[in-house]
PDB file of C-alpha atoms in Angstrom:
ATOM      1  CA  MET A   1    -122.704 104.721  25.181  1.00  0.00           C
ATOM      2  CA  ASN A   2    -124.699 102.869  27.145  1.00  0.00           C
ATOM      3  CA  VAL A   3    -126.563 103.878  30.249  1.00  0.00           C
ATOM      4  CA  ALA A   4    -123.390 102.130  32.857  1.00  0.00           C
ATOM      5  CA  ASN A   5    -120.966 104.268  30.877  1.00  0.00           C
ATOM      6  CA  TYR A   6    -122.727 107.193  30.808  1.00  0.00           C
ATOM      7  CA  VAL A   7    -123.134 106.838  34.876  1.00  0.00           C
ATOM      8  CA  GLY A   8    -119.669 105.669  35.090  1.00  0.00           C
ATOM      9  CA  GLU A   9    -118.026 108.976  33.822  1.00  0.00           C
ATOM     10  CA  ASN A  10    -120.651 110.822  35.722  1.00  0.00           C
ATOM     11  CA  LEU A  11    -119.626 109.189  38.998  1.00  0.00           C
ATOM     12  CA  ILE A  12    -115.679 109.949  37.331  1.00  0.00           C
ATOM     13  CA  GLU A  13    -116.949 113.816  37.215  1.00  0.00           C
ATOM     14  CA  VAL A  14    -119.152 114.518  40.560  1.00  0.00           C
ATOM     15  CA  LYS A  15    -116.153 112.336  42.609  1.00  0.00           C
ATOM     16  CA  ALA A  16    -113.116 114.913  41.610  1.00  0.00           C
ATOM     17  CA  MET A  17    -115.796 117.474  42.068  1.00  0.00           C
ATOM     18  CA  VAL A  18    -115.849 116.001  45.416  1.00  0.00           C
ATOM     19  CA  GLU A  19    -112.693 116.118  46.261  1.00  0.00           C
ATOM     20  CA  TRP A  20    -112.262 119.460  45.264  1.00  0.00           C
ATOM     21  CA  LEU A  21    -114.622 120.665  48.020  1.00  0.00           C
ATOM     22  CA  ASN A  22    -113.735 121.283  51.533  1.00  0.00           C
ATOM     23  CA  ASP A  23    -115.916 119.450  54.364  1.00  0.00           C
ATOM     24  CA  LYS A  24    -117.647 123.035  55.369  1.00  0.00           C
ATOM     25  CA  GLN A  25    -118.609 123.284  51.169  1.00  0.00           C
ATOM     26  CA  TYR A  26    -119.903 120.285  51.364  1.00  0.00           C
ATOM     27  CA  SER A  27    -122.056 120.536  53.468  1.00  0.00           C
ATOM     28  CA  SER A  28    -122.738 123.523  54.725  1.00  0.00           C
ATOM     29  CA  PRO A  29    -126.762 124.684  53.365  1.00  0.00           C
ATOM     30  CA  LEU A  30    -126.626 127.633  50.630  1.00  0.00           C
ATOM     31  CA  GLU A  31    -129.349 129.597  49.541  1.00  0.00           C
ATOM     32  CA  VAL A  32    -128.708 129.143  45.660  1.00  0.00           C
ATOM     33  CA  LEU A  33    -130.135 125.815  46.256  1.00  0.00           C
ATOM     34  CA  SER A  34    -132.755 126.524  48.053  1.00  0.00           C
ATOM     35  CA  GLY A  35    -131.409 125.515  51.569  1.00  0.00           C
ATOM     36  CA  SER A  36    -129.780 121.901  50.689  1.00  0.00           C
ATOM     37  CA  SER A  37    -126.665 121.688  50.234  1.00  0.00           C
ATOM     38  CA  ILE A  38    -124.054 120.037  47.924  1.00  0.00           C
ATOM     39  CA  GLY A  39    -123.747 116.641  50.032  1.00  0.00           C
ATOM     40  CA  GLN A  40    -127.687 116.262  49.747  1.00  0.00           C
ATOM     41  CA  HIS A  41    -128.048 116.924  46.446  1.00  0.00           C
ATOM     42  CA  ILE A  42    -125.258 114.299  46.223  1.00  0.00           C
ATOM     43  CA  ARG A  43    -126.428 111.927  48.284  1.00  0.00           C
ATOM     44  CA  HIS A  44    -129.822 112.099  46.030  1.00  0.00           C
ATOM     45  CA  ILE A  45    -127.839 111.588  43.396  1.00  0.00           C
ATOM     46  CA  LEU A  46    -125.976 108.509  44.532  1.00  0.00           C
ATOM     47  CA  GLU A  47    -128.893 106.880  45.926  1.00  0.00           C
ATOM     48  CA  ILE A  48    -130.588 106.860  42.905  1.00  0.00           C
ATOM     49  CA  TYR A  49    -127.835 105.452  41.279  1.00  0.00           C
ATOM     50  CA  ALA A  50    -127.870 102.847  43.972  1.00  0.00           C
ATOM     51  CA  GLU A  51    -131.101 101.650  43.118  1.00  0.00           C
ATOM     52  CA  GLY A  52    -130.928 101.615  39.627  1.00  0.00           C
ATOM     53  CA  ILE A  53    -127.900  99.667  40.109  1.00  0.00           C
ATOM     54  CA  LYS A  54    -128.823  97.370  42.523  1.00  0.00           C
ATOM     55  CA  SER A  55    -132.462  97.142  42.273  1.00  0.00           C
ATOM     56  CA  ASP A  56    -134.785  94.772  40.485  1.00  0.00           C
ATOM     57  CA  ARG A  57    -135.711  96.624  37.474  1.00  0.00           C
ATOM     58  CA  HIS A  58    -138.391  98.697  40.160  1.00  0.00           C
ATOM     59  CA  ILE A  59    -137.342 102.067  42.245  1.00  0.00           C
ATOM     60  CA  CYS A  60    -140.111 103.441  44.307  1.00  0.00           C
ATOM     61  CA  TYR A  61    -138.388 107.216  44.312  1.00  0.00           C
ATOM     62  CA  ASP A  62    -140.704 108.191  47.857  1.00  0.00           C
ATOM     63  CA  ASN A  63    -139.639 104.729  49.291  1.00  0.00           C
ATOM     64  CA  ARG A  64    -135.530 103.746  48.894  1.00  0.00           C
ATOM     65  CA  LYS A  65    -132.850 104.017  51.121  1.00  0.00           C
ATOM     66  CA  ARG A  66    -131.506 107.301  52.729  1.00  0.00           C
ATOM     67  CA  ASP A  67    -128.086 107.987  53.693  1.00  0.00           C
ATOM     68  CA  ARG A  68    -127.450 110.700  55.539  1.00  0.00           C
ATOM     69  CA  ASP A  69    -123.983 109.938  56.043  1.00  0.00           C
ATOM     70  CA  ILE A  70    -123.220 110.805  52.506  1.00  0.00           C
ATOM     71  CA  GLU A  71    -125.004 114.456  53.028  1.00  0.00           C
ATOM     72  CA  ARG A  72    -122.448 115.414  55.634  1.00  0.00           C
ATOM     73  CA  ASN A  73    -119.500 113.099  55.188  1.00  0.00           C
ATOM     74  CA  ARG A  74    -117.964 113.611  52.134  1.00  0.00           C
ATOM     75  CA  LEU A  75    -114.940 111.170  52.371  1.00  0.00           C
ATOM     76  CA  GLN A  76    -118.333 108.792  52.693  1.00  0.00           C
ATOM     77  CA  ALA A  77    -119.518 109.939  49.504  1.00  0.00           C
ATOM     78  CA  MET A  78    -116.203 109.009  47.498  1.00  0.00           C
ATOM     79  CA  SER A  79    -116.573 105.580  49.234  1.00  0.00           C
ATOM     80  CA  VAL A  80    -119.931 105.235  47.845  1.00  0.00           C
ATOM     81  CA  MET A  81    -119.276 106.651  44.176  1.00  0.00           C
ATOM     82  CA  ASP A  82    -116.123 104.104  44.136  1.00  0.00           C
ATOM     83  CA  GLU A  83    -118.520 101.019  45.393  1.00  0.00           C
ATOM     84  CA  LEU A  84    -120.858 102.112  42.523  1.00  0.00           C
ATOM     85  CA  GLN A  85    -118.479 101.582  40.376  1.00  0.00           C
ATOM     86  CA  LEU A  86    -117.734  98.216  40.989  1.00  0.00           C
ATOM     87  CA  LEU A  87    -121.318  97.256  40.769  1.00  0.00           C
ATOM     88  CA  LEU A  88    -121.406  99.347  37.824  1.00  0.00           C
ATOM     89  CA  SER A  89    -117.974  97.615  36.257  1.00  0.00           C
ATOM     90  CA  SER A  90    -120.023  94.291  36.515  1.00  0.00           C
ATOM     91  CA  LEU A  91    -123.305  95.246  34.405  1.00  0.00           C
ATOM     92  CA  LYS A  92    -123.489  93.041  31.538  1.00  0.00           C
ATOM     93  CA  GLU A  93    -125.655  95.005  29.219  1.00  0.00           C
ATOM     94  CA  ASP A  94    -128.641  97.912  29.809  1.00  0.00           C
ATOM     95  CA  ARG A  95    -131.931  96.677  31.349  1.00  0.00           C
ATOM     96  CA  ARG A  96    -135.713  98.275  31.459  1.00  0.00           C
ATOM     97  CA  ILE A  97    -135.763 100.322  34.737  1.00  0.00           C
ATOM     98  CA  GLU A  98    -139.041 101.759  36.109  1.00  0.00           C
ATOM     99  CA  MET A  99    -139.455 104.336  38.818  1.00  0.00           C
ATOM    100  CA  ASN A 100    -142.028 105.483  40.202  1.00  0.00           C
ATOM    101  CA  ALA A 101    -142.621 109.088  42.650  1.00  0.00           C
ATOM    102  CA  ASN A 102    -145.040 110.993  44.035  1.00  0.00           C
ATOM    103  CA  TYR A 103    -144.689 114.113  42.442  1.00  0.00           C
ATOM    104  CA  SER A 104    -148.315 115.649  43.999  1.00  0.00           C
ATOM    105  CA  THR A 105    -149.451 116.797  47.426  1.00  0.00           C
ATOM    106  CA  SER A 106    -153.400 116.058  46.907  1.00  0.00           C
ATOM    107  CA  THR A 107    -153.761 112.981  44.637  1.00  0.00           C
ATOM    108  CA  SER A 108    -152.380 109.344  44.863  1.00  0.00           C
ATOM    109  CA  LEU A 109    -151.461 109.624  41.519  1.00  0.00           C
ATOM    110  CA  THR A 110    -148.260 108.593  41.034  1.00  0.00           C
ATOM    111  CA  LEU A 111    -145.307 108.011  37.415  1.00  0.00           C
ATOM    112  CA  THR A 112    -143.399 105.772  36.750  1.00  0.00           C
ATOM    113  CA  PHE A 113    -140.170 106.528  34.319  1.00  0.00           C
ATOM    114  CA  GLN A 114    -138.983 103.908  32.334  1.00  0.00           C
ATOM    115  CA  SER A 115    -134.938 103.645  31.810  1.00  0.00           C
ATOM    116  CA  LYS A 116    -135.823 104.531  27.977  1.00  0.00           C
ATOM    117  CA  LEU A 117    -137.421 107.807  29.773  1.00  0.00           C
ATOM    118  CA  ILE A 118    -141.640 106.807  28.046  1.00  0.00           C
ATOM    119  CA  PRO A 119    -144.087 107.765  30.735  1.00  0.00           C
ATOM    120  CA  ARG A 120    -146.804 105.962  32.294  1.00  0.00           C
ATOM    121  CA  THR A 121    -149.000 106.846  35.339  1.00  0.00           C
ATOM    122  CA  SER A 122    -148.957 104.373  37.970  1.00  0.00           C
ATOM    123  CA  LEU A 123    -148.831 104.259  41.910  1.00  0.00           C
ATOM    124  CA  CYS A 124    -146.426 103.166  44.159  1.00  0.00           C
ATOM    125  CA  PRO A 125    -146.772 100.655  46.864  1.00  0.00           C
TER     126      PRO A 125
END
């Protein structure tokens, strides 16, 4: 299975779950999610997928666009999922994407992961 097919199937599953939830369930903070809402987690997933699909093969996790409407409005989230499905259908083949993310609280070391899950270090611009 290629990455686009996996992401497409995942989006179908996530959308089915979001459709099942009501607005309060989607946007309310939950202790089990460390005080975050399901919507916040969905926003995170969708933004990473969008960056991967739309990017020029490089994603800086720390500088990605954040759309807070996705975490508060489940209809907006489902609309984004539909848009991502359309974009996925236009991809012809898998491509290598690098993702930089700074997980350190004391240094500027940033990890870069390639789509084949081969880690290497890099600095996030």
